[in-house]
Coordinates of C-alpha atoms and ligand atoms in Angstrom, one line a residue:
M75 CA -38.8 -50.9 95.1
T76 CA -39.2 -47.2 94.7
T77 CA -38.7 -44.5 92.2
S78 CA -38.1 -40.7 92.5
L79 CA -40.9 -38.8 90.8
T80 CA -39.4 -36.6 88.2
R81 CA -41.8 -33.7 88.9
T82 CA -41.9 -33.8 92.7
G83 CA -38.6 -35.5 93.6
L84 CA -40.7 -37.7 95.9
D85 CA -39.9 -41.3 96.4
T86 CA -42.9 -43.6 95.7
P87 CA -43.2 -47.4 95.7
T88 CA -43.4 -48.8 92.2
G89 CA -43.7 -52.5 92.9
L90 CA -46.6 -54.9 93.3
F91 CA -47.6 -55.3 96.9
I92 CA -48.5 -58.9 97.6
G93 CA -48.6 -60.8 100.9
G94 CA -46.9 -57.9 102.8
A95 CA -43.9 -57.7 100.4
W96 CA -43.0 -55.5 97.5
R97 CA -42.4 -57.6 94.4
A98 CA -41.4 -57.3 90.7
S99 CA -44.0 -58.5 88.2
N100 CA -43.9 -62.1 87.2
S101 CA -44.1 -60.9 83.6
G102 CA -40.9 -58.9 83.9
K103 CA -42.8 -56.0 82.4
T104 CA -43.3 -52.4 83.6
F105 CA -45.4 -49.5 82.4
D106 CA -45.1 -45.8 82.4
V107 CA -47.1 -43.3 84.4
L108 CA -47.6 -40.0 82.6
D109 CA -48.1 -36.5 83.9
P110 CA -51.2 -35.2 82.1
A111 CA -49.9 -31.6 82.3
T112 CA -47.0 -32.4 80.1
G113 CA -47.5 -35.9 78.7
E114 CA -44.1 -36.9 80.1
V115 CA -43.2 -40.0 82.0
I116 CA -43.0 -39.5 85.7
A117 CA -42.5 -43.0 86.9
T118 CA -42.3 -46.7 85.8
V119 CA -44.4 -49.2 87.6
E120 CA -44.4 -53.1 87.7
D121 CA -47.0 -54.5 85.4
G122 CA -48.9 -57.2 87.2
D123 CA -50.0 -60.3 85.2
V124 CA -52.4 -63.2 85.9
A125 CA -49.7 -65.1 87.9
D126 CA -49.3 -62.0 90.1
A127 CA -53.0 -61.7 90.4
R128 CA -53.3 -65.3 91.6
A129 CA -50.5 -64.8 94.1
A130 CA -52.4 -61.7 95.5
M131 CA -55.6 -63.6 95.7
A132 CA -53.9 -66.5 97.5
A133 CA -52.4 -64.1 100.0
A134 CA -55.8 -62.5 100.7
A135 CA -57.5 -65.8 101.0
S136 CA -54.9 -67.2 103.4
A137 CA -55.0 -64.0 105.6
Q138 CA -58.8 -63.9 105.7
D139 CA -59.5 -66.2 108.7
S140 CA -57.0 -64.6 111.1
W141 CA -58.0 -61.0 110.0
A142 CA -61.7 -61.9 110.6
Q143 CA -60.7 -63.1 114.1
T144 CA -59.0 -59.9 115.1
A145 CA -60.7 -57.8 117.8
P146 CA -62.8 -55.0 116.4
R147 CA -60.8 -52.6 118.5
E148 CA -57.6 -53.8 116.9
R149 CA -58.9 -53.2 113.4
S150 CA -60.2 -49.8 114.6
V151 CA -56.8 -48.7 115.9
I152 CA -55.1 -49.7 112.7
L153 CA -57.5 -47.7 110.6
R154 CA -57.3 -44.7 113.0
R155 CA -53.5 -44.8 112.7
A156 CA -53.7 -45.0 108.9
F157 CA -56.0 -41.9 109.0
E158 CA -53.4 -40.0 111.1
L159 CA -50.6 -41.0 108.8
I160 CA -52.4 -39.9 105.7
I161 CA -53.1 -36.5 107.3
E162 CA -49.5 -36.2 108.4
R163 CA -48.4 -36.9 104.8
T164 CA -51.0 -34.6 103.2
E165 CA -48.4 -32.7 101.2
E166 CA -46.6 -35.8 99.9
L167 CA -49.8 -37.5 98.9
A168 CA -51.3 -34.4 97.3
S169 CA -48.1 -34.0 95.2
I170 CA -48.4 -37.6 94.0
I171 CA -52.1 -37.2 93.1
T172 CA -51.4 -34.0 91.2
A173 CA -48.4 -35.4 89.4
E174 CA -50.2 -38.5 88.1
M175 CA -53.8 -37.3 87.8
G176 CA -53.5 -33.5 87.1
K177 CA -55.8 -31.9 89.6
P178 CA -54.6 -28.7 91.2
L179 CA -52.7 -29.1 94.5
A180 CA -55.5 -27.4 96.5
D181 CA -58.0 -29.9 95.1
A182 CA -55.5 -32.8 95.8
R183 CA -55.2 -31.7 99.4
G184 CA -59.0 -31.7 99.6
E185 CA -59.0 -35.2 98.3
V186 CA -56.4 -36.3 100.9
A187 CA -58.7 -34.9 103.7
Y188 CA -61.8 -36.5 102.1
G189 CA -60.0 -39.8 101.5
A190 CA -58.4 -40.0 105.0
E191 CA -61.8 -39.4 106.6
F192 CA -63.1 -42.8 105.3
F193 CA -60.5 -44.4 107.5
R194 CA -61.5 -42.4 110.5
W195 CA -65.2 -43.0 109.9
F196 CA -64.7 -46.7 109.5
S197 CA -62.3 -47.0 112.4
E198 CA -65.3 -45.8 114.4
E199 CA -67.8 -48.2 112.7
A200 CA -65.5 -51.2 113.2
V201 CA -66.4 -51.3 116.9
R202 CA -70.1 -50.8 116.3
I203 CA -71.0 -53.9 114.3
S204 CA -74.0 -55.3 116.0
G205 CA -76.5 -58.1 115.6
D206 CA -79.9 -58.9 117.1
H207 CA -81.5 -61.2 119.6
T208 CA -85.3 -61.9 119.5
L209 CA -87.8 -64.7 120.2
T210 CA -89.9 -66.5 117.6
G211 CA -93.5 -65.5 117.7
D212 CA -94.5 -68.6 119.7
G213 CA -91.7 -68.0 122.2
K214 CA -90.2 -71.4 121.7
N215 CA -87.0 -70.4 120.0
R216 CA -84.3 -67.7 120.3
I217 CA -83.2 -65.9 117.1
I218 CA -79.6 -64.7 117.4
V219 CA -78.4 -62.7 114.5
T220 CA -74.7 -62.0 114.1
R221 CA -72.7 -60.2 111.4
A222 CA -69.7 -61.9 109.7
P223 CA -67.2 -60.5 107.2
V224 CA -68.1 -61.4 103.6
G225 CA -64.6 -62.8 102.9
P226 CA -61.8 -61.8 100.5
C227 CA -62.9 -58.8 98.4
I228 CA -61.9 -57.5 95.0
L229 CA -61.6 -53.7 94.8
V230 CA -61.3 -51.9 91.5
T231 CA -61.1 -48.1 91.3
P232 CA -60.9 -45.4 88.6
W233 CA -58.3 -42.6 88.2
N234 CA -60.3 -39.5 89.1
F235 CA -60.0 -39.8 92.9
P236 CA -56.9 -42.1 93.2
L237 CA -56.8 -41.9 97.0
A238 CA -60.4 -41.5 98.1
M239 CA -61.9 -44.2 95.8
G240 CA -59.4 -46.6 97.4
T241 CA -60.0 -45.6 101.0
R242 CA -63.8 -45.6 100.5
K243 CA -63.5 -49.3 99.8
I244 CA -60.5 -50.4 101.9
G245 CA -61.9 -48.6 105.0
P246 CA -65.1 -50.6 105.3
A247 CA -63.6 -53.8 104.1
L248 CA -60.9 -53.8 106.7
A249 CA -63.3 -52.6 109.4
A250 CA -65.7 -55.5 108.7
G251 CA -62.8 -58.0 108.8
C252 CA -62.3 -58.7 105.1
T253 CA -59.0 -59.0 103.3
V254 CA -58.7 -57.3 99.8
V255 CA -57.0 -57.5 96.5
F256 CA -56.9 -54.0 95.0
K257 CA -56.4 -52.9 91.4
P258 CA -56.0 -49.2 91.0
A259 CA -56.5 -47.5 87.6
E260 CA -53.6 -47.9 85.2
Q261 CA -53.2 -44.1 85.0
T262 CA -52.9 -43.5 88.7
P263 CA -51.2 -46.4 90.5
L264 CA -48.7 -44.3 92.5
T265 CA -51.2 -43.0 95.0
A266 CA -52.5 -46.5 95.6
L267 CA -49.0 -47.8 96.2
A268 CA -48.2 -44.9 98.5
L269 CA -51.3 -45.9 100.4
A270 CA -50.2 -49.5 100.7
D271 CA -47.0 -48.2 102.3
I272 CA -49.0 -46.2 104.9
L273 CA -51.2 -49.2 105.7
V274 CA -48.1 -51.3 106.4
E275 CA -46.8 -48.6 108.8
A276 CA -50.3 -48.4 110.4
G277 CA -50.0 -52.1 111.2
V278 CA -52.1 -53.9 108.6
P279 CA -50.9 -57.6 108.7
D280 CA -49.3 -59.3 105.7
G281 CA -51.8 -60.4 103.1
V282 CA -54.7 -58.3 104.3
V283 CA -54.2 -55.7 101.6
N284 CA -52.7 -56.6 98.3
V285 CA -52.2 -54.1 95.4
V286 CA -51.7 -55.1 91.8
P287 CA -51.3 -52.3 89.2
T288 CA -51.5 -53.6 85.7
T289 CA -52.0 -52.6 82.1
N290 CA -54.2 -55.7 81.7
A291 CA -57.3 -55.0 83.9
A292 CA -59.5 -57.5 82.1
E293 CA -57.1 -60.4 82.7
V294 CA -56.1 -59.5 86.2
V295 CA -59.5 -58.7 87.5
G296 CA -61.0 -61.5 85.4
S297 CA -58.7 -64.1 87.2
W298 CA -59.9 -62.8 90.6
M299 CA -63.5 -63.0 89.5
A300 CA -63.1 -66.6 88.4
S301 CA -60.8 -67.6 91.3
G302 CA -63.6 -69.0 93.5
S303 CA -61.8 -67.4 96.5
A304 CA -63.3 -64.0 96.2
R305 CA -66.6 -63.4 97.9
K306 CA -67.3 -59.8 96.9
I307 CA -66.4 -57.2 94.2
S308 CA -66.6 -53.5 95.0
F309 CA -66.1 -51.6 91.7
T310 CA -66.1 -47.9 90.9
G311 CA -65.9 -46.9 87.3
S312 CA -67.9 -46.8 84.1
T313 CA -71.3 -48.4 83.7
E314 CA -69.9 -50.3 80.7
V315 CA -67.2 -52.1 82.8
G316 CA -69.6 -52.5 85.7
K317 CA -71.9 -54.6 83.5
I318 CA -69.0 -56.8 82.5
L319 CA -68.2 -57.4 86.1
L320 CA -71.8 -58.0 87.1
A321 CA -71.9 -60.8 84.4
Q322 CA -68.6 -62.2 85.7
A323 CA -70.0 -62.2 89.3
A324 CA -73.0 -64.4 88.3
P325 CA -71.2 -67.8 88.0
T326 CA -70.1 -67.7 91.6
V327 CA -73.1 -65.6 92.9
M328 CA -70.6 -63.1 94.2
R329 CA -71.7 -60.1 96.3
T330 CA -71.4 -56.8 94.2
S331 CA -71.2 -53.1 94.9
M332 CA -71.2 -50.9 91.9
E333 CA -70.5 -47.2 91.9
L334 CA -70.9 -46.4 88.2
G335 CA -71.4 -43.4 85.9
G336 CA -73.6 -40.4 86.4
N337 CA -75.5 -37.8 84.3
A338 CA -76.5 -35.3 87.1
P339 CA -79.2 -32.8 86.5
F340 CA -78.7 -29.4 88.1
I341 CA -82.1 -27.6 88.3
V342 CA -82.4 -23.9 88.9
A343 CA -86.0 -22.8 89.5
E344 CA -87.3 -19.3 88.8
D345 CA -87.4 -18.5 92.5
A346 CA -83.8 -19.6 93.2
D347 CA -81.2 -17.4 94.7
V348 CA -79.1 -17.1 91.6
D349 CA -75.9 -16.2 93.5
R350 CA -76.2 -19.4 95.5
A351 CA -77.0 -21.4 92.4
V352 CA -73.9 -20.1 90.6
D353 CA -71.8 -20.9 93.7
G354 CA -73.3 -24.4 93.8
A355 CA -72.8 -24.8 90.1
M356 CA -69.1 -23.9 90.4
V357 CA -68.7 -26.8 92.9
A358 CA -71.0 -29.3 91.1
K359 CA -69.3 -28.6 87.8
M360 CA -65.7 -27.7 88.5
R361 CA -64.8 -30.0 91.4
N362 CA -62.1 -32.2 89.8
M363 CA -62.3 -30.3 86.5
G364 CA -65.7 -31.9 85.9
E365 CA -64.0 -35.4 86.0
A366 CA -66.4 -36.6 88.7
C367 CA -69.3 -39.0 88.6
T368 CA -71.2 -36.4 90.7
A369 CA -70.4 -33.6 88.2
A370 CA -73.5 -31.6 87.1
N371 CA -73.9 -32.7 83.4
R372 CA -77.1 -30.9 82.5
F373 CA -78.0 -27.5 83.9
F374 CA -81.8 -27.1 83.6
V375 CA -82.5 -23.4 84.3
H376 CA -85.9 -21.7 84.3
R377 CA -86.2 -19.7 81.1
S378 CA -86.8 -16.5 83.0
V379 CA -83.3 -16.7 84.6
A380 CA -81.4 -18.9 82.1
D381 CA -79.4 -16.2 80.3
E382 CA -78.6 -14.4 83.6
F383 CA -77.4 -17.7 85.1
A384 CA -75.4 -18.6 82.0
D385 CA -73.7 -15.2 81.9
R386 CA -72.9 -15.1 85.6
L387 CA -71.6 -18.7 85.5
A388 CA -69.5 -17.9 82.5
A389 CA -68.0 -14.9 84.2
R390 CA -66.9 -17.1 87.1
M391 CA -65.8 -20.0 84.9
G392 CA -63.9 -17.8 82.5
S393 CA -61.9 -16.2 85.3
L394 CA -60.4 -19.5 86.6
K395 CA -56.7 -20.0 86.2
V396 CA -55.9 -23.0 84.0
G397 CA -52.5 -24.7 84.2
A398 CA -50.3 -27.5 85.6
G399 CA -51.7 -28.5 88.9
D400 CA -48.7 -27.5 90.9
G401 CA -48.6 -24.0 89.3
D402 CA -49.1 -21.0 91.5
G403 CA -52.8 -20.2 92.0
V404 CA -53.9 -22.8 89.4
E405 CA -57.6 -23.7 89.8
V406 CA -58.1 -25.9 86.7
G407 CA -55.6 -28.6 85.8
P408 CA -55.4 -30.8 82.6
L409 CA -57.9 -33.5 81.8
I410 CA -56.6 -37.1 82.3
D411 CA -55.6 -37.8 78.6
G412 CA -56.0 -36.9 75.0
E413 CA -58.9 -39.3 74.6
G414 CA -60.8 -37.7 77.4
R415 CA -60.2 -34.2 76.0
A416 CA -61.2 -35.2 72.4
K417 CA -64.5 -36.6 73.8
V418 CA -65.2 -33.3 75.5
Q419 CA -64.5 -31.4 72.3
R420 CA -66.7 -33.7 70.3
L421 CA -69.6 -33.1 72.7
V422 CA -69.1 -29.4 72.6
D423 CA -69.0 -29.3 68.8
D424 CA -72.2 -31.3 68.6
A425 CA -74.0 -28.9 70.9
L426 CA -72.8 -25.9 69.0
L427 CA -73.9 -27.5 65.6
R428 CA -77.3 -27.9 67.1
G429 CA -77.6 -24.2 67.9
A430 CA -76.0 -23.7 71.4
R431 CA -74.0 -20.5 72.1
A432 CA -70.6 -20.7 73.7
V433 CA -70.7 -18.0 76.3
V434 CA -67.1 -18.8 77.3
G435 CA -64.6 -21.4 76.1
G436 CA -65.5 -24.1 73.6
T437 CA -62.1 -24.8 72.0
E438 CA -59.4 -27.0 73.4
A439 CA -56.2 -25.5 74.5
P440 CA -53.0 -26.2 72.5
G441 CA -50.6 -28.8 73.9
P442 CA -48.5 -30.0 75.6
G443 CA -50.8 -31.3 78.3
Y444 CA -54.5 -32.1 78.0
F445 CA -56.0 -28.8 79.0
Y446 CA -59.5 -27.8 78.2
P447 CA -60.9 -24.3 79.0
P448 CA -63.8 -23.9 81.4
T449 CA -66.8 -23.7 79.0
V450 CA -70.4 -22.5 79.3
L451 CA -72.9 -23.3 76.6
D452 CA -76.3 -21.6 76.6
G453 CA -79.5 -22.5 74.8
V454 CA -78.5 -26.2 74.5
D455 CA -80.9 -28.4 72.4
P456 CA -82.0 -31.3 74.6
A457 CA -81.3 -33.6 71.6
S458 CA -77.6 -32.9 71.9
D459 CA -75.2 -35.8 72.6
L460 CA -74.0 -34.3 75.9
M461 CA -77.5 -34.8 77.4
S462 CA -77.0 -38.5 77.3
T463 CA -73.2 -38.8 77.7
E464 CA -71.0 -38.1 80.8
I465 CA -69.0 -35.0 79.7
F466 CA -66.2 -35.6 82.3
G467 CA -64.8 -32.2 81.6
P468 CA -65.3 -28.5 82.6
V469 CA -68.3 -27.9 80.3
A470 CA -71.6 -26.5 81.7
A471 CA -74.6 -27.0 79.3
V472 CA -77.5 -24.7 80.1
I473 CA -80.9 -25.9 78.9
P474 CA -83.9 -23.6 79.5
F475 CA -87.2 -25.1 80.8
D476 CA -90.7 -23.7 81.5
T477 CA -92.5 -26.0 84.0
E478 CA -91.7 -28.2 86.9
D479 CA -93.3 -31.3 85.3
E480 CA -91.2 -30.6 82.1
V481 CA -87.9 -30.4 84.0
I482 CA -88.5 -33.5 86.1
A483 CA -89.3 -35.4 82.9
L484 CA -86.1 -34.1 81.3
A485 CA -84.0 -34.7 84.4
N486 CA -85.2 -38.3 84.7
D487 CA -84.9 -39.0 80.9
T488 CA -81.6 -40.9 81.4
E489 CA -80.5 -44.4 82.2
W490 CA -78.3 -43.0 85.1
G491 CA -79.5 -41.9 88.5
L492 CA -76.6 -41.0 90.8
V493 CA -77.2 -37.5 92.0
G494 CA -79.4 -34.5 91.3
Y495 CA -79.1 -30.8 92.4
V496 CA -82.1 -28.6 93.0
F497 CA -82.0 -24.8 93.7
T498 CA -85.2 -23.1 94.9
Q499 CA -86.1 -21.0 97.9
D500 CA -89.4 -22.8 98.4
I501 CA -88.9 -25.7 100.8
D502 CA -92.0 -27.6 99.7
R503 CA -90.9 -27.4 96.1
A504 CA -87.4 -28.4 97.0
L505 CA -88.5 -31.6 98.7
R506 CA -91.2 -32.4 96.1
M507 CA -88.7 -32.1 93.3
G508 CA -86.0 -34.0 95.2
E509 CA -88.5 -36.8 95.8
R510 CA -89.5 -37.0 92.1
L511 CA -85.9 -37.2 90.9
E512 CA -84.8 -40.8 90.1
V513 CA -81.4 -40.5 91.9
G514 CA -79.6 -41.9 95.0
M515 CA -78.5 -38.5 96.3
V516 CA -80.0 -35.0 96.1
G517 CA -78.2 -31.7 96.8
L518 CA -80.7 -29.0 97.9
N519 CA -79.2 -25.6 97.4
T520 CA -75.8 -27.1 97.4
G521 CA -73.4 -28.4 94.8
L522 CA -71.6 -30.9 97.0
V523 CA -73.1 -34.2 98.3
S524 CA -70.0 -36.4 98.9
N525 CA -69.2 -37.0 102.6
P526 CA -67.9 -40.1 104.3
A527 CA -70.7 -39.9 106.9
A528 CA -73.4 -40.1 104.2
P529 CA -74.5 -43.1 102.1
F530 CA -73.0 -42.5 98.6
G531 CA -74.5 -44.3 95.6
G532 CA -77.0 -44.3 92.8
V533 CA -80.0 -45.9 91.3
K534 CA -80.8 -47.2 87.8
Q535 CA -77.5 -47.8 85.9
S536 CA -75.5 -45.7 88.3
G537 CA -75.0 -48.7 90.5
L538 CA -75.9 -51.0 93.3
G539 CA -75.1 -50.5 97.0
R540 CA -73.8 -47.5 99.1
E541 CA -70.4 -46.4 100.2
G542 CA -69.9 -44.5 103.5
G543 CA -72.4 -43.6 106.1
K544 CA -73.8 -46.0 108.6
V545 CA -74.7 -48.5 105.8
G546 CA -71.2 -48.5 104.1
I547 CA -69.9 -51.3 106.3
D548 CA -73.0 -53.5 105.5
E549 CA -71.7 -54.0 102.0
F550 CA -68.9 -56.1 103.5
L551 CA -70.9 -58.0 106.1
E552 CA -73.2 -61.0 105.9
Y553 CA -76.0 -61.8 108.3
K554 CA -75.7 -65.1 110.1
Y555 CA -78.7 -66.4 112.2
F556 CA -78.6 -68.9 115.0
A557 CA -81.8 -70.8 115.8
V558 CA -81.6 -71.8 119.5
P559 CA -84.5 -73.6 121.2
R560 CA -85.5 -72.4 124.7
S561 CA -85.6 -75.3 127.0
Ligands
NAP721 P1 -63.4 -47.5 83.7 O1 -62.8 -47.5 82.4 O2 -64.6 -48.3 84.0 O3 -62.2 -48.0 84.7 C1 -62.4 -48.2 86.1 C2 -61.5 -49.3 86.6 O4 -61.9 -50.5 85.9 C3 -60.0 -49.1 86.2 O5 -59.2 -49.6 87.3 C4 -59.9 -49.9 85.0 O6 -58.6 -50.3 84.7 C5 -60.8 -51.1 85.3 N1 -61.2 -51.9 84.2 C6 -61.3 -51.5 82.9 N2 -61.7 -52.5 82.1 C7 -61.9 -53.5 83.0 C8 -62.4 -54.9 82.8 N3 -62.7 -55.4 81.6 N4 -62.4 -55.7 83.8 C9 -62.1 -55.3 85.0 N5 -61.6 -54.0 85.3 C10 -61.6 -53.2 84.3 O7 -63.7 -46.1 84.3 P2 -62.8 -44.8 84.2 O8 -62.8 -44.1 82.9 O9 -61.4 -45.1 84.7 O10 -63.5 -43.8 85.3 C11 -64.5 -43.0 85.0 C12 -65.9 -43.6 85.3 O11 -65.9 -43.9 86.7 C13 -67.0 -42.6 85.0 O12 -68.1 -43.2 84.4 C14 -67.4 -42.1 86.4 O13 -68.7 -41.7 86.5 C15 -67.2 -43.4 87.2 N6 -67.0 -43.0 88.6 C16 -68.1 -43.4 89.5 C17 -68.0 -43.0 90.8 C18 -69.1 -43.4 91.7 O14 -68.9 -43.4 92.9 N7 -70.4 -43.6 91.2 C19 -66.9 -42.4 91.3 C20 -65.9 -42.1 90.4 C21 -65.9 -42.4 89.1 P3 -57.6 -49.5 83.7 O15 -57.4 -48.2 84.4 O16 -56.4 -50.3 83.6 O17 -58.4 -49.4 82.4

C-alpha cells in the first residue's frame, strides 16, 4: 500500500501498519496530506479508527512478552541497523519531510541525522541496562534490583520534527524491551510510515511497532489510554493536549512522559559577545522556521545593546531566502498551515499595537503556501501577547532590560520551563543566571541544546520526564527488587 508523492516522485507507504502488515482502515476512509508550500494534496493516507486502534494495541500487547525476552544485543543490533538504513536513505527521508512539513531540504537532512542518532544512541544503551546488588543494613538479606520493560507504550508525536520525535521515543522503548503503538501527527504521517518500513527491514518483529495515522486523534489515542493494556504514554505536543492525556492516564495509573510547549527566554547581557549572540539567536529562533518547542520566544537584551542586537539580527534574518523547501538555496520554508500563520500575524499585530517597531518583516506573504517572512520586533512591551504564547514562527521579539534580577524575574514569569539561553562572557554570571532560570535545559553562549546524548525535557508546564541521554531509557523501565535472605 504505497503512493507516489506528487512533488518528489517517491513511493511512500500510505497504509496502517499493524501486527507487521500494511492494512487498509477499518473505516474505509482516507485523508489527504498537504504540501504547506502550495496547499496541494501530495498523498492520501488510510484513516485509522477505533477498531484499527484496538487491533494495533492487541498486536503490541501480544508481542510484548517475546520482545521483552529478546537478548539486549539482539535489540541493539536491530536499532543499529535501523540507524544505518536511515542514514543510507537520508535523501529520500529528507524529501518526504520537506514535502509534508515544509522545512528546507538542508534542515530536513539535519533532522534525519539527528533522528537517526537516537537509534544509534539507544542501540548502545540497550546493552547497558543494569541493576544493583546490596545487603540490608543488618546483613541478613540480599537486595537484588533488576530493571524490567514497562510494557506496551503509547507514543504520540507532533508534526514539527516528524522523524526525530518518533525515533526519540521508539529508540528507548525498543531498547528497553517495550512494544509500541505510535500515532504520528495528522499533518505528517508519511515520514512515520516510511520509518515503519525501515524498522521492518532492520528486523523489528511483527507487532513490536504499530503505526496508526488518523484524523481522529482523540478517539484513537483515547481508546489506547482506556484499553487497560498500555502501561505507559510518551507524548510530545502542546501543553493543552498533554493535560488531557495526564487526566486519561489517572484511571489506570499509567506511567507518563510529557514533552510539552515552551516559551524560551534568550538573554543577552551587556557584556555579551554580540556577534556570538546573533549567531546563537539565528539558531535558537530560525531552526525549523521557529516551529520548535526550543525556539527562543522572548529575547531579553540589555538596554545598552538592545538596538544594536535588534539591527544586526534583523540584517541576518532579512537576508534569508524564503521559499518552497526544495527550492535552490532556500533557508526558510512555509509554516505548517494557515491557522499557524494567522496566529503568528495576530501576535505580531498585537505587539505592534503596543508600540513595538518592526525592524524587518511583520506582514504575512501572499499565498499560495503558508509563508511568513523572518521578522524582528524591537522595543516590545512585556505586556504583549507573544510574551505568554508560543509564537511558533520566525518572529524575534526584543525586550530591553536593565538589571539581572529584573531579567530573571521576567524570564521566569511564565508557566513553561523547557529551555533558556544566556549570553555573557562572565562565567560566574552565566552559571548564576542559568541556575536561577526555571527551565530543564540551559544554552550558555549557544542557541542549540538538542542532542541525543543529553537529557531533553522541561520543568513546570513544559513537561515530565526526559528523552535522550543516559536517563532516556529509564522512562521505559521499571525497577524490580528481589528480597533474598542470606542463609
Ligand atoms: P498538539 O496539537 O498537541 O498535537 C500533538 C499530537 O497530539 C498530534 O499527534 C495530535 O494529533 C495529537 N492529539 C491532538 N489532540 C489529541 C487528543 N485529544 N488526544 C490525543 N492526542 C491528541 O501539538 P502540535 O500543534 O501538533 O505541536 C506543537 C506543540 O508541540 C508545541 O506546543 C510544541 O512546543 C510542542 N513540542 C514539544 C516538544 C518537546 O520536546 N517539549 C517537541 C516538539 C514540539 P493530530 O495531529 O491529529 O491533531
